[in-house]
Tab-separated table of N, CA, C and O in Angstrom:
chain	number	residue	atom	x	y	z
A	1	UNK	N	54.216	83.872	85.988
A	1	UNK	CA	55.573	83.403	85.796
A	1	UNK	C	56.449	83.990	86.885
A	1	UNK	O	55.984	85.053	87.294
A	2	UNK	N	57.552	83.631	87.466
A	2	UNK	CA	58.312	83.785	88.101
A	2	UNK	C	59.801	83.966	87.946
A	2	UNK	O	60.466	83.017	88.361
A	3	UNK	N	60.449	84.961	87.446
A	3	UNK	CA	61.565	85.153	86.785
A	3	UNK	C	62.625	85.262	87.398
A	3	UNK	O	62.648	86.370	87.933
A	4	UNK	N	63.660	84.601	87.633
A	4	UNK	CA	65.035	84.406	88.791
A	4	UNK	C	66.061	85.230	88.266
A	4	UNK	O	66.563	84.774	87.239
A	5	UNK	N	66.413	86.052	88.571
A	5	UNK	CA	68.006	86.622	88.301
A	5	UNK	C	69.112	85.713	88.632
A	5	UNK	O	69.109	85.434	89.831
A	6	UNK	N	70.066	85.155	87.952
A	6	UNK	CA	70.889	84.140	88.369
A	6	UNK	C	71.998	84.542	89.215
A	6	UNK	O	72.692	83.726	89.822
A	7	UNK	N	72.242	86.376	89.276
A	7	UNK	CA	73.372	86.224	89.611
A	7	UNK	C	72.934	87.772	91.319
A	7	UNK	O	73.528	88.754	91.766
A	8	UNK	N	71.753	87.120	91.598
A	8	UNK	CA	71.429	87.837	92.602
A	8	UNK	C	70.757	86.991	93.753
A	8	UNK	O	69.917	86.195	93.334
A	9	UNK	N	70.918	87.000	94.864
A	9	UNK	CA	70.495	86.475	96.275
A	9	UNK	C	70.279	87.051	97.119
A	9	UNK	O	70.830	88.061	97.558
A	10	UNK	N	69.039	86.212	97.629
A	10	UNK	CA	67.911	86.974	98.455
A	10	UNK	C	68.722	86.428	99.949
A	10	UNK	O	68.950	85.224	100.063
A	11	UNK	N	69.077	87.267	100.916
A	11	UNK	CA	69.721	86.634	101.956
A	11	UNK	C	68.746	87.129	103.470
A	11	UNK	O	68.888	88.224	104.013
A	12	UNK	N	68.036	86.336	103.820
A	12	UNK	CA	67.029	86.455	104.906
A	12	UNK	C	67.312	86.230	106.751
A	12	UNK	O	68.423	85.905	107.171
A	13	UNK	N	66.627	86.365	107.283
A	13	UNK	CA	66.955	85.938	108.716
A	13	UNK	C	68.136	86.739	109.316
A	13	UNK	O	68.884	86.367	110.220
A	14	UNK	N	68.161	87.932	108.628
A	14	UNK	CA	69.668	88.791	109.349
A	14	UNK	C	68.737	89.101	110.590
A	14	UNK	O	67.549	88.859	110.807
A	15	UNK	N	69.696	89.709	111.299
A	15	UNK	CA	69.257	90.760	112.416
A	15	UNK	C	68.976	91.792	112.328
A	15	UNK	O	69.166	92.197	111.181
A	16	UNK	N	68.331	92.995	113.411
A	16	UNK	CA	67.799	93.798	112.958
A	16	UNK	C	68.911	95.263	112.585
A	16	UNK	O	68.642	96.310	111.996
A	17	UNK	N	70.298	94.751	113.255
A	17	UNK	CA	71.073	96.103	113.375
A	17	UNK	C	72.541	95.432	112.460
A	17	UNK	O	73.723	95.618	112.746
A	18	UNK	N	71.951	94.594	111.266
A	18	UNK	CA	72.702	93.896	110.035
A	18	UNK	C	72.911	95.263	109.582
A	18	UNK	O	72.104	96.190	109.523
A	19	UNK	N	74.602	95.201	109.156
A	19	UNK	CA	74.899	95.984	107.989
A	19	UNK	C	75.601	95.649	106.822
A	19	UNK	O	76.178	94.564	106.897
A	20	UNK	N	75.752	96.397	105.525
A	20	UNK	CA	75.895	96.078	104.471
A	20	UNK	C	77.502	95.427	104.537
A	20	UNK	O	77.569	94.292	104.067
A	21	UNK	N	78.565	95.893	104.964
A	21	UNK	CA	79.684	95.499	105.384
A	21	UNK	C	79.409	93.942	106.180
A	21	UNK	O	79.893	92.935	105.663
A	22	UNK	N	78.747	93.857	107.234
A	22	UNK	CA	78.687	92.451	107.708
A	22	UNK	C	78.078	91.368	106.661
A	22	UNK	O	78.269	90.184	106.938
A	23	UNK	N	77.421	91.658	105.580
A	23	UNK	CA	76.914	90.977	104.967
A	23	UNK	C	77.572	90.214	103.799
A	23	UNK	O	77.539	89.044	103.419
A	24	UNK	N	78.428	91.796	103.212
A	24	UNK	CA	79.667	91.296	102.387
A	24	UNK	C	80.893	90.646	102.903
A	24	UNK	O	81.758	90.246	102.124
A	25	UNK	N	81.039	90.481	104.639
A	25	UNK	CA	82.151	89.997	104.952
A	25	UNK	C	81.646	88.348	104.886
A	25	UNK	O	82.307	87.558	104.211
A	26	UNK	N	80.297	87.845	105.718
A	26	UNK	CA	80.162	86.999	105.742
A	26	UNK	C	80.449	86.186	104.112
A	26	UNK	O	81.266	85.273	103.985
A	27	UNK	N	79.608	86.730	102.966
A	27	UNK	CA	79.968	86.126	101.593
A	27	UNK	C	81.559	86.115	101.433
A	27	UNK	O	82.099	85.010	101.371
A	28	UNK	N	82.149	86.980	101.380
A	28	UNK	CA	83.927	87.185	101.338
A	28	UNK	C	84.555	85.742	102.052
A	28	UNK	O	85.355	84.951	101.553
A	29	UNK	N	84.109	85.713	102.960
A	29	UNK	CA	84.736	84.917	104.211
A	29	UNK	C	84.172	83.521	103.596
A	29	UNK	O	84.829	82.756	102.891
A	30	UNK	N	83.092	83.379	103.923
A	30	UNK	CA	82.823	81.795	103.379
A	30	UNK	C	82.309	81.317	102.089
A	30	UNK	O	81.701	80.259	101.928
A	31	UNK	N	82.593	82.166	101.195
A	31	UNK	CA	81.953	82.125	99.661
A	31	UNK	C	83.562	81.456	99.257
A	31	UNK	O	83.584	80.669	98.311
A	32	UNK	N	84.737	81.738	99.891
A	32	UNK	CA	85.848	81.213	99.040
A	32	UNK	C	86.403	81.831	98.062
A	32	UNK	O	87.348	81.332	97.450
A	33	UNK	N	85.817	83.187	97.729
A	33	UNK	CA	86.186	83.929	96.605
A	33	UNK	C	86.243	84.905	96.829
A	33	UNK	O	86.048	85.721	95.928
A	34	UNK	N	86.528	85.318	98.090
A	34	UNK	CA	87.162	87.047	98.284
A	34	UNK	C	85.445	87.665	97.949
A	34	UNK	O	84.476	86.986	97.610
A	35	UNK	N	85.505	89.039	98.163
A	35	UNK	CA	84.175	89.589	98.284
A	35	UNK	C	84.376	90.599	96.742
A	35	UNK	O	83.709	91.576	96.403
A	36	UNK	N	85.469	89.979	96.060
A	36	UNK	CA	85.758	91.272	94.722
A	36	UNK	C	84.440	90.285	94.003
A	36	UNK	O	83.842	91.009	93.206
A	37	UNK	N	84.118	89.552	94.025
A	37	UNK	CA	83.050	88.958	93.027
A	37	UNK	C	81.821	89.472	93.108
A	37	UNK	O	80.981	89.236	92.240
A	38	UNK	N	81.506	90.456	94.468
A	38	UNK	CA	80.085	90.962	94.809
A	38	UNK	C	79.888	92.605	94.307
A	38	UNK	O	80.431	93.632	94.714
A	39	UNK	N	79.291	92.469	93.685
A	39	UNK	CA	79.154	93.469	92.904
A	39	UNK	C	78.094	94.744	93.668
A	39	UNK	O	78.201	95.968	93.586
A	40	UNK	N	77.181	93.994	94.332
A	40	UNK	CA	76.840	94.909	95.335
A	40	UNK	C	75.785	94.648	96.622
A	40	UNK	O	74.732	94.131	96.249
A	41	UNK	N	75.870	94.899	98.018
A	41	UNK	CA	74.552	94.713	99.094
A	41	UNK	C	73.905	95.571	99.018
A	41	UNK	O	74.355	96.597	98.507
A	42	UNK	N	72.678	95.525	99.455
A	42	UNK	CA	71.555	96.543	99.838
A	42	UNK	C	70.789	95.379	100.986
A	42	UNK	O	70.322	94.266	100.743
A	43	UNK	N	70.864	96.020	102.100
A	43	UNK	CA	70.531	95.789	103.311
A	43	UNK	C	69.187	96.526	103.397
A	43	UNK	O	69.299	97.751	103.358
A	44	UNK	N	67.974	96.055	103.504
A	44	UNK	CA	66.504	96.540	103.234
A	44	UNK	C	66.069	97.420	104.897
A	44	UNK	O	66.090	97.075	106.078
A	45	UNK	N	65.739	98.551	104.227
A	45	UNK	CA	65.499	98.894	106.105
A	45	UNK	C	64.364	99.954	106.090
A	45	UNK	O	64.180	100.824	105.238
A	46	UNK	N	63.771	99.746	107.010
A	46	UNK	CA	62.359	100.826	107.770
A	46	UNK	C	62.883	102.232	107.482
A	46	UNK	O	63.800	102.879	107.988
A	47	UNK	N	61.887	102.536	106.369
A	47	UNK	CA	62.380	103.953	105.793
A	47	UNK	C	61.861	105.096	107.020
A	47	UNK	O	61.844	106.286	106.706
A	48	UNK	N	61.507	104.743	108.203
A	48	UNK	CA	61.048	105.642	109.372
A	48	UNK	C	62.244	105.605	110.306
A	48	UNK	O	63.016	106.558	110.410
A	49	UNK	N	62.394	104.260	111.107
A	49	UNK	CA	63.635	104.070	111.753
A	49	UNK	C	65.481	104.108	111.160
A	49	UNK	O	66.484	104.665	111.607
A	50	UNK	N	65.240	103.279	110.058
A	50	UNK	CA	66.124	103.292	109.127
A	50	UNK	C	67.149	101.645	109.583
A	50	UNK	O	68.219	101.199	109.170
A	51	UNK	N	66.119	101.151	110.627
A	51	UNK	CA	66.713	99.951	110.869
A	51	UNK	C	66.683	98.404	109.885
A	51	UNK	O	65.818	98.406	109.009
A	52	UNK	N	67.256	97.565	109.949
A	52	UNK	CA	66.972	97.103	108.903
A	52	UNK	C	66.085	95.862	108.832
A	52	UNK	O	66.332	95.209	109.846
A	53	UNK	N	65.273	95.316	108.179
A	53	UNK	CA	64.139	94.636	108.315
A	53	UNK	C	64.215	93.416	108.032
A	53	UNK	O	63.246	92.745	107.676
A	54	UNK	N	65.931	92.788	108.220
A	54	UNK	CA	65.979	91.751	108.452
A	54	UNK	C	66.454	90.688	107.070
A	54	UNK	O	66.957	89.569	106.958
A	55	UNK	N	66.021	91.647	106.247
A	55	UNK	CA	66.720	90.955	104.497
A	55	UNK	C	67.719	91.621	103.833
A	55	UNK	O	67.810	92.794	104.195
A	56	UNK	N	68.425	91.317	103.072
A	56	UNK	CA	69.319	92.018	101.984
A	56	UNK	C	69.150	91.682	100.414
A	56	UNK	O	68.468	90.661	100.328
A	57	UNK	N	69.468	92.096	99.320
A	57	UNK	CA	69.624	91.307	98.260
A	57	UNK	C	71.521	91.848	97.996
A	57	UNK	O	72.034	92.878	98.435
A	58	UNK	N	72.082	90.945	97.305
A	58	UNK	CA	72.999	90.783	96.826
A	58	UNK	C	73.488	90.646	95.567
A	58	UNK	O	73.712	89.509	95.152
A	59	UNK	N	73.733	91.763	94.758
A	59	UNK	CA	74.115	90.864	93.480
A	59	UNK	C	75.955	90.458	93.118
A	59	UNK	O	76.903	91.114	93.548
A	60	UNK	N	76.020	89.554	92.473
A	60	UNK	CA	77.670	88.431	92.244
A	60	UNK	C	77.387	89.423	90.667
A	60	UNK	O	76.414	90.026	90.217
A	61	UNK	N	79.124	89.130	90.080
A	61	UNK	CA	79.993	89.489	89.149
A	61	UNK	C	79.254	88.486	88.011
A	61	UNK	O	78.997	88.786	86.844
A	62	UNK	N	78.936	86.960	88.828
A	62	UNK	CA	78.493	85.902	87.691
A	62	UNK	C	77.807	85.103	88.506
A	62	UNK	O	77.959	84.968	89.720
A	63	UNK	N	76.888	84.470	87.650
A	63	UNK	CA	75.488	83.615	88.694
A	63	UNK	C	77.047	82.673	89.455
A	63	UNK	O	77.416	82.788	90.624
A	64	UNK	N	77.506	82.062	88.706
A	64	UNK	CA	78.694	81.241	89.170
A	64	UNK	C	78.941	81.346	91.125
A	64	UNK	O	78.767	80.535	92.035
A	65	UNK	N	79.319	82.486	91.077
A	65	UNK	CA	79.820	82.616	92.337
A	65	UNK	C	78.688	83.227	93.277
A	65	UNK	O	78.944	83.532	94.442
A	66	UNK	N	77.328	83.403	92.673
A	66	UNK	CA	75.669	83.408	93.814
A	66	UNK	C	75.684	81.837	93.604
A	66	UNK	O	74.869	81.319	94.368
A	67	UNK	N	76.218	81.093	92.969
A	67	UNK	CA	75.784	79.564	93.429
A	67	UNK	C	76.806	79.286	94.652
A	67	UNK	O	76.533	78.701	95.700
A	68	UNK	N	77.834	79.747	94.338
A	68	UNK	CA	78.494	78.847	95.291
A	68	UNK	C	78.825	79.656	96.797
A	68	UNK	O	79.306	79.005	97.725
A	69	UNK	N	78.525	81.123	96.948
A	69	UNK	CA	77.956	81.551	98.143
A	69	UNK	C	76.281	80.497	99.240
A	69	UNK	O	76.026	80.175	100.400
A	70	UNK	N	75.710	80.400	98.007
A	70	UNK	CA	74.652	80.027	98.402
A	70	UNK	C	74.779	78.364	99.024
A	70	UNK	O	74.134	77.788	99.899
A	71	UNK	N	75.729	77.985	98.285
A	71	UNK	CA	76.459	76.321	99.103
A	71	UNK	C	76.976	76.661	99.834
A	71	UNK	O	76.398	76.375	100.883
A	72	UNK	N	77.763	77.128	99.982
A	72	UNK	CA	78.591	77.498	101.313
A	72	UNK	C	78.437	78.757	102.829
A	72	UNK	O	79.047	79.102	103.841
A	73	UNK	N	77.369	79.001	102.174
A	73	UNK	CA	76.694	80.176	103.081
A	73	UNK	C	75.404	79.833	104.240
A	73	UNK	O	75.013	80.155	105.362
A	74	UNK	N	75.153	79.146	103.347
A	74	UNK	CA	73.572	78.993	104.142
A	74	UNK	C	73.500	78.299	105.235
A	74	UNK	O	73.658	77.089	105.395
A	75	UNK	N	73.211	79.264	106.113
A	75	UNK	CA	72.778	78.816	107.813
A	75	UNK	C	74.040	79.443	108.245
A	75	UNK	O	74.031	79.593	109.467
A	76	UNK	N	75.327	79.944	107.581
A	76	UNK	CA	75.956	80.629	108.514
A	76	UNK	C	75.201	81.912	109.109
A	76	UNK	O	74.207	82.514	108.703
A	77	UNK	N	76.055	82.117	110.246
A	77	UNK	CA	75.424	83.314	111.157
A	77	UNK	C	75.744	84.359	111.145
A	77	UNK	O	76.711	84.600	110.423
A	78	UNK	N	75.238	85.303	111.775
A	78	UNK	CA	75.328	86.800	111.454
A	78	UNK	C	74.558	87.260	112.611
A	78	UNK	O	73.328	87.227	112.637
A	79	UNK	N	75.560	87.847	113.919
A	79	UNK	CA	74.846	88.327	114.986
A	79	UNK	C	73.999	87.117	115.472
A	79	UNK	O	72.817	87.325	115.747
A	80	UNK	N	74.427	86.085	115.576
A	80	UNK	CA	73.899	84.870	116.199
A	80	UNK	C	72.499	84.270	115.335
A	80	UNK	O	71.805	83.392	115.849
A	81	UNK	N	72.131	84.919	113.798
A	81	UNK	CA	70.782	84.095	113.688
A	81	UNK	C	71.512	83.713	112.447
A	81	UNK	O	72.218	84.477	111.789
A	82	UNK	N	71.234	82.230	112.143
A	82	UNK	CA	71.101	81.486	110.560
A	82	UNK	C	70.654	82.112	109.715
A	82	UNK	O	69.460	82.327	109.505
A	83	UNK	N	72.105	82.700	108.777
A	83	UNK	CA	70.776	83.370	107.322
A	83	UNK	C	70.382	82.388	106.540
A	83	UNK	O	70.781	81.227	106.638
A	84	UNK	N	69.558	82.815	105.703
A	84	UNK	CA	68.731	82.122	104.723
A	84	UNK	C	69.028	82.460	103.817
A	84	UNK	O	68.843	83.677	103.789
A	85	UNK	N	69.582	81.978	102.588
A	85	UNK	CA	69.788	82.699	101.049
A	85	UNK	C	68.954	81.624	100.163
A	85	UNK	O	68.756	80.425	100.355
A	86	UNK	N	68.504	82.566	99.039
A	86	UNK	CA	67.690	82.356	98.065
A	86	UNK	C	68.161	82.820	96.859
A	86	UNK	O	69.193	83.490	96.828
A	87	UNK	N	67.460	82.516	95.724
A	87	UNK	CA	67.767	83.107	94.385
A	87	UNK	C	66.967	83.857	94.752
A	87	UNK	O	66.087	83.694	95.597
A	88	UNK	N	67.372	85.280	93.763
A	88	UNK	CA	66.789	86.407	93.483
A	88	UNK	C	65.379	86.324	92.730
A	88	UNK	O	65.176	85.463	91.874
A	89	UNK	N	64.553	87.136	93.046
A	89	UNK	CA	63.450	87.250	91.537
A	89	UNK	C	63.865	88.463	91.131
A	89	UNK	O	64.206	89.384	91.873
A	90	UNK	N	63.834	88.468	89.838
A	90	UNK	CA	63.413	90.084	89.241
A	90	UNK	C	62.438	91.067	89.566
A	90	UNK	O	61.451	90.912	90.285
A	91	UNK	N	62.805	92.086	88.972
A	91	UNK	CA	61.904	92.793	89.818
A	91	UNK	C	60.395	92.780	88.568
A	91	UNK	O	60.565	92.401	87.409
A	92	UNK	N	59.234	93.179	89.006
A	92	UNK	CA	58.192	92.822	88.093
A	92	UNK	C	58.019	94.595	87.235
A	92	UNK	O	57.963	95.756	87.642
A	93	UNK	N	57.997	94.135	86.335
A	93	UNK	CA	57.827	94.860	84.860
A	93	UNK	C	56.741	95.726	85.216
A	93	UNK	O	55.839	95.277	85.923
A	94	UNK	N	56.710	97.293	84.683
A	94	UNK	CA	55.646	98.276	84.813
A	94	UNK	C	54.370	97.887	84.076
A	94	UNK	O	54.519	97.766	82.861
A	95	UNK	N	53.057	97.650	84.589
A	95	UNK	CA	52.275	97.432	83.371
A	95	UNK	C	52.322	95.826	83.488
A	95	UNK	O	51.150	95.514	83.277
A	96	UNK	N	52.906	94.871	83.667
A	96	UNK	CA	52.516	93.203	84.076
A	96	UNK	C	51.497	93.289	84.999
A	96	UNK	O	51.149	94.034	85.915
A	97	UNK	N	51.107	92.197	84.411
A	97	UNK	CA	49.701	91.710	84.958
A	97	UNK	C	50.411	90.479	86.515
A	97	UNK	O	51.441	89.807	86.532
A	98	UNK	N	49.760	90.575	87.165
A	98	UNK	CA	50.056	89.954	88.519
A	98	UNK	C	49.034	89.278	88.801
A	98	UNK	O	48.001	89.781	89.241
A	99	UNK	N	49.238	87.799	88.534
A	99	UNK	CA	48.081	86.661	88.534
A	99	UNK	C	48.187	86.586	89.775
A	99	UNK	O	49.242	87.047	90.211
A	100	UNK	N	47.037	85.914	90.982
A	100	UNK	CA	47.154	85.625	92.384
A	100	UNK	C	46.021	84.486	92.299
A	100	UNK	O	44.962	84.649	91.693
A	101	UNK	N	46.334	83.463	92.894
A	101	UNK	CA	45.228	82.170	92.720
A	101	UNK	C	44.435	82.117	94.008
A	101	UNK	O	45.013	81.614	94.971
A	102	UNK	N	43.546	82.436	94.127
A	102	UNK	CA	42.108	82.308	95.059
A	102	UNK	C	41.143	81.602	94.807
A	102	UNK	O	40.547	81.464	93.739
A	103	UNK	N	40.889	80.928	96.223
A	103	UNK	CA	39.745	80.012	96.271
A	103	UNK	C	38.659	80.282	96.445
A	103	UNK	O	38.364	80.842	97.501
A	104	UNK	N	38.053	80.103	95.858
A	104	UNK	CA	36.619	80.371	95.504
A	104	UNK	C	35.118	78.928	96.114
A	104	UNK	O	35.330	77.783	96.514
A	105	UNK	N	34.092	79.465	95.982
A	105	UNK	CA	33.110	78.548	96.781
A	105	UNK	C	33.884	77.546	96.243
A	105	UNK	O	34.706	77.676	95.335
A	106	UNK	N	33.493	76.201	97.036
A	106	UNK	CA	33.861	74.993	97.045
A	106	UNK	C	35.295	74.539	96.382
A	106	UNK	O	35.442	73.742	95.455
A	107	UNK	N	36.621	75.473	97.317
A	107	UNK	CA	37.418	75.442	96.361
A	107	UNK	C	38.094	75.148	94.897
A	107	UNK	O	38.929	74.268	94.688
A	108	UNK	N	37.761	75.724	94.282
A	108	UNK	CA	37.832	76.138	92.861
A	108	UNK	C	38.835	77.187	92.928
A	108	UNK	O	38.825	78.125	93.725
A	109	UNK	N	39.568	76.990	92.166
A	109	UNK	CA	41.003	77.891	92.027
A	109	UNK	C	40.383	79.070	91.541
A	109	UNK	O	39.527	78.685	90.744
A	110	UNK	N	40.375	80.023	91.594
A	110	UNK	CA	39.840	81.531	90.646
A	110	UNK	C	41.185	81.777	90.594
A	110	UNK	O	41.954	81.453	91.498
A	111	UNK	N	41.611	82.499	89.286
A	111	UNK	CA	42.651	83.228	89.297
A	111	UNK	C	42.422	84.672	88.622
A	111	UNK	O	41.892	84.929	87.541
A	112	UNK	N	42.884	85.388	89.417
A	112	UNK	CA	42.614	86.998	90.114
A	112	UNK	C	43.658	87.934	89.401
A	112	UNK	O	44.801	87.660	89.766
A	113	UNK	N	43.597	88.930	88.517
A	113	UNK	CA	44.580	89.477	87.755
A	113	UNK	C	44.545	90.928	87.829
A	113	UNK	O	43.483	91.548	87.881
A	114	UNK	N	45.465	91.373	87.833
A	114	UNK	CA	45.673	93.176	88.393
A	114	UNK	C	46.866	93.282	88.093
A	114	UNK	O	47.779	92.459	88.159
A	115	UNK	N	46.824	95.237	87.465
A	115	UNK	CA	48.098	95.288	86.738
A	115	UNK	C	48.615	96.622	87.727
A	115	UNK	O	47.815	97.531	87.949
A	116	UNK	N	49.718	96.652	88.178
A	116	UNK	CA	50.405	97.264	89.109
A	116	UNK	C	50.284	98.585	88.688
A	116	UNK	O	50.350	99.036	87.545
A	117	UNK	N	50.029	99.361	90.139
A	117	UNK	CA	49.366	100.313	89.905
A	117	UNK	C	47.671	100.953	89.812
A	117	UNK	O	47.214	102.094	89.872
A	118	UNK	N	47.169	99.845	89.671
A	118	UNK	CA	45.827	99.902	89.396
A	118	UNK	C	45.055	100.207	90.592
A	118	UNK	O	45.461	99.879	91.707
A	119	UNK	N	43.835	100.889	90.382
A	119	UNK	CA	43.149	100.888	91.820
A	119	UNK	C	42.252	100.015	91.820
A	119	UNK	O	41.576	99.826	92.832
């Protein structure tokens, strides 16, 4: 299963020297609703360099206003590249099982199950 947070977005294709401020200005600026609706960025980055790896997630006040960032956002730029926004997934539960579908001789779907954490 695949579980969406409604009021969080996956925002992709940043650059590598994206920061959390440029990210909330871009939503502020072309979301139409001021940036008081964003409740918070996290700009994902190389825990060695500390640069950032090019994604953020975002979470909104109400899915409401991650929809309508996500209309009005997408493909604007940031340091010259088109971001990409997505709905959020949740994050996966301690102990869920994590199905993965593999093909097997003469393709035949196998489906492959492991519970996080496991060796």
């Amino acid at each position: 299963k695949h579980f969406v947070a409604p009021n969080k977005l996956f925002v992709g294709n940043l650059p590598y020297d994206a920061s959390e401020a440029q990210v909330r200005a871009l939503l502020g600026e072309h979301g139409g609703y001021g940036d008081a609706h964003v409740v918070s960025v996290k700009v994902i980055r190389d825990w060695r360099t500390g640069r950032s790896k090019g994604y953020a997630f975002v979470q909104f006040a109400d899915p409401i206003f991650a929809t309508g960032a996500m209309q009005t956002c997408q493909g604007r730029p940031i340091g010259g590249r088109p971001v990409q926004l997505r709905q959020g997934a949740k994050k996966q539960e301690e102990g869920e099982k994590v199905y993965k579908v593999a093909r097997g001789a003469g393709g035949r779907a196998v489906q492959q199950g492991s519970e996080e954490g496991a060796i």
